[in-house]
């Protein structure tokens, strides 16, 4: 049987993502299973406004740009604390549409400018 959360619990859990991210959270874009980090974006403080009705957290301050650190195909993303690099949320999908994290392109070359257009996390 699947676990079901009330909307109030979903909103509270997504709010915890914002709280745990702290003042210097980063969103990292990586290859499959985060095998290589392609680009890293510093997020705002807080990273988002309040979570919406069914636990939808829309990150703020976009678009953002960063210089790619490696070459590869963007396939995954995660949010980490900026100090200590502790994972806050992992397993985020990446795409040019219809994903948690929206980039301008999934094909990334070291040194290029990568644009992060938006990020929306929805509670399962």
Coordinates of C-alpha atoms in Angstrom, one line a residue:
X1 CA 0.0 0.0 0.0
X2 CA 1.3 3.4 -0.9
X3 CA 1.9 6.1 1.8
X4 CA -0.5 9.1 1.5
X5 CA 0.2 12.4 3.1
X6 CA -2.4 15.2 3.7
X7 CA -1.8 18.4 1.9
X8 CA -0.8 20.1 5.2
X9 CA 1.9 17.6 5.8
X10 CA 3.2 17.9 2.2
X11 CA 3.4 21.7 2.5
X12 CA 5.2 21.3 5.9
X13 CA 7.7 18.8 4.4
X14 CA 8.4 21.1 1.4
X15 CA 8.9 24.0 3.8
X16 CA 11.5 21.9 5.6
X17 CA 13.5 21.8 2.3
X18 CA 13.6 25.6 2.4
X19 CA 14.6 25.7 6.0
X20 CA 17.3 23.0 5.7
X21 CA 18.8 24.6 2.6
X22 CA 20.0 27.5 4.8
X23 CA 21.5 30.7 3.5
X24 CA 24.0 29.3 0.9
X25 CA 22.3 26.4 -0.8
X26 CA 23.4 25.3 -4.3
X27 CA 21.6 23.4 -7.1
X28 CA 24.0 21.1 -8.9
X29 CA 23.4 19.7 -12.4
X30 CA 25.0 16.4 -13.1
X31 CA 25.2 13.5 -15.5
X32 CA 23.3 10.3 -14.8
X33 CA 23.4 9.4 -11.1
X34 CA 25.4 12.6 -10.5
X35 CA 28.5 10.9 -11.9
X36 CA 30.0 14.2 -12.9
X37 CA 28.9 17.7 -11.7
X38 CA 28.4 19.8 -14.9
X39 CA 27.3 23.1 -13.3
X40 CA 26.5 24.6 -9.9
X41 CA 24.1 27.4 -9.2
X42 CA 23.9 29.4 -5.9
X43 CA 20.3 29.7 -4.8
X44 CA 18.7 32.6 -3.1
X45 CA 18.0 32.9 0.6
X46 CA 15.4 31.7 1.1
X47 CA 15.5 29.3 -1.9
X48 CA 11.7 29.6 -2.4
X49 CA 8.5 31.1 -1.2
X50 CA 6.0 29.1 0.8
X51 CA 5.0 25.7 -0.6
X52 CA 1.6 25.7 -2.4
X53 CA -1.5 23.6 -1.7
X54 CA -0.3 20.1 -2.6
X55 CA 3.3 20.5 -1.6
X56 CA 4.6 22.3 -4.7
X57 CA 7.8 24.3 -4.0
X58 CA 8.7 26.8 -6.7
X59 CA 12.3 28.0 -6.4
X60 CA 12.9 31.7 -6.9
X61 CA 15.3 34.0 -8.5
X62 CA 15.4 32.6 -12.1
X63 CA 16.8 32.6 -14.7
X64 CA 20.3 32.0 -13.4
X65 CA 23.5 31.5 -15.3
X66 CA 26.7 29.5 -14.4
X67 CA 29.8 28.5 -16.2
X68 CA 30.0 24.7 -16.9
X69 CA 32.7 22.9 -15.0
X70 CA 32.6 19.7 -17.1
X71 CA 31.3 18.3 -20.4
X72 CA 28.4 15.9 -20.5
X73 CA 24.6 15.4 -20.8
X74 CA 22.6 16.9 -18.0
X75 CA 20.4 14.1 -16.5
X76 CA 20.0 14.7 -12.8
X77 CA 20.0 17.5 -10.2
X78 CA 20.2 17.9 -6.4
X79 CA 20.1 20.7 -3.8
X80 CA 22.9 20.8 -1.3
X81 CA 23.9 23.1 1.6
X82 CA 26.6 25.5 0.4
X83 CA 28.7 24.8 3.5
X84 CA 29.5 21.2 4.0
X85 CA 27.8 20.0 0.9
X86 CA 25.1 18.0 2.7
X87 CA 22.3 16.8 0.4
X88 CA 18.9 18.3 1.0
X89 CA 17.0 16.8 -1.9
X90 CA 18.3 14.4 -4.6
X91 CA 16.8 12.7 -7.6
X92 CA 15.5 15.8 -9.3
X93 CA 14.8 15.4 -13.0
X94 CA 16.3 17.7 -15.6
X95 CA 15.0 18.8 -19.0
X96 CA 14.3 21.6 -21.3
X97 CA 10.6 21.2 -20.3
X98 CA 8.4 18.9 -18.3
X99 CA 11.0 18.3 -15.6
X100 CA 11.8 19.5 -12.0
X101 CA 14.7 21.6 -13.2
X102 CA 14.5 23.4 -16.6
X103 CA 17.7 24.2 -18.5
X104 CA 18.3 26.0 -21.8
X105 CA 20.1 22.8 -23.1
X106 CA 20.9 19.4 -21.8
X107 CA 24.1 19.2 -23.9
X108 CA 26.8 20.9 -21.8
X109 CA 30.4 21.7 -22.7
X110 CA 33.0 22.8 -20.1
X111 CA 33.3 26.5 -20.1
X112 CA 30.0 27.3 -21.7
X113 CA 27.3 29.4 -20.0
X114 CA 24.5 27.2 -18.7
X115 CA 21.1 28.9 -18.1
X116 CA 18.8 27.5 -15.4
X117 CA 15.3 28.8 -16.3
X118 CA 13.3 27.4 -13.4
X119 CA 12.9 24.7 -10.7
X120 CA 9.7 23.3 -9.2
X121 CA 9.7 20.5 -6.8
X122 CA 6.5 18.6 -6.2
X123 CA 6.0 16.4 -3.2
X124 CA 5.3 12.7 -4.1

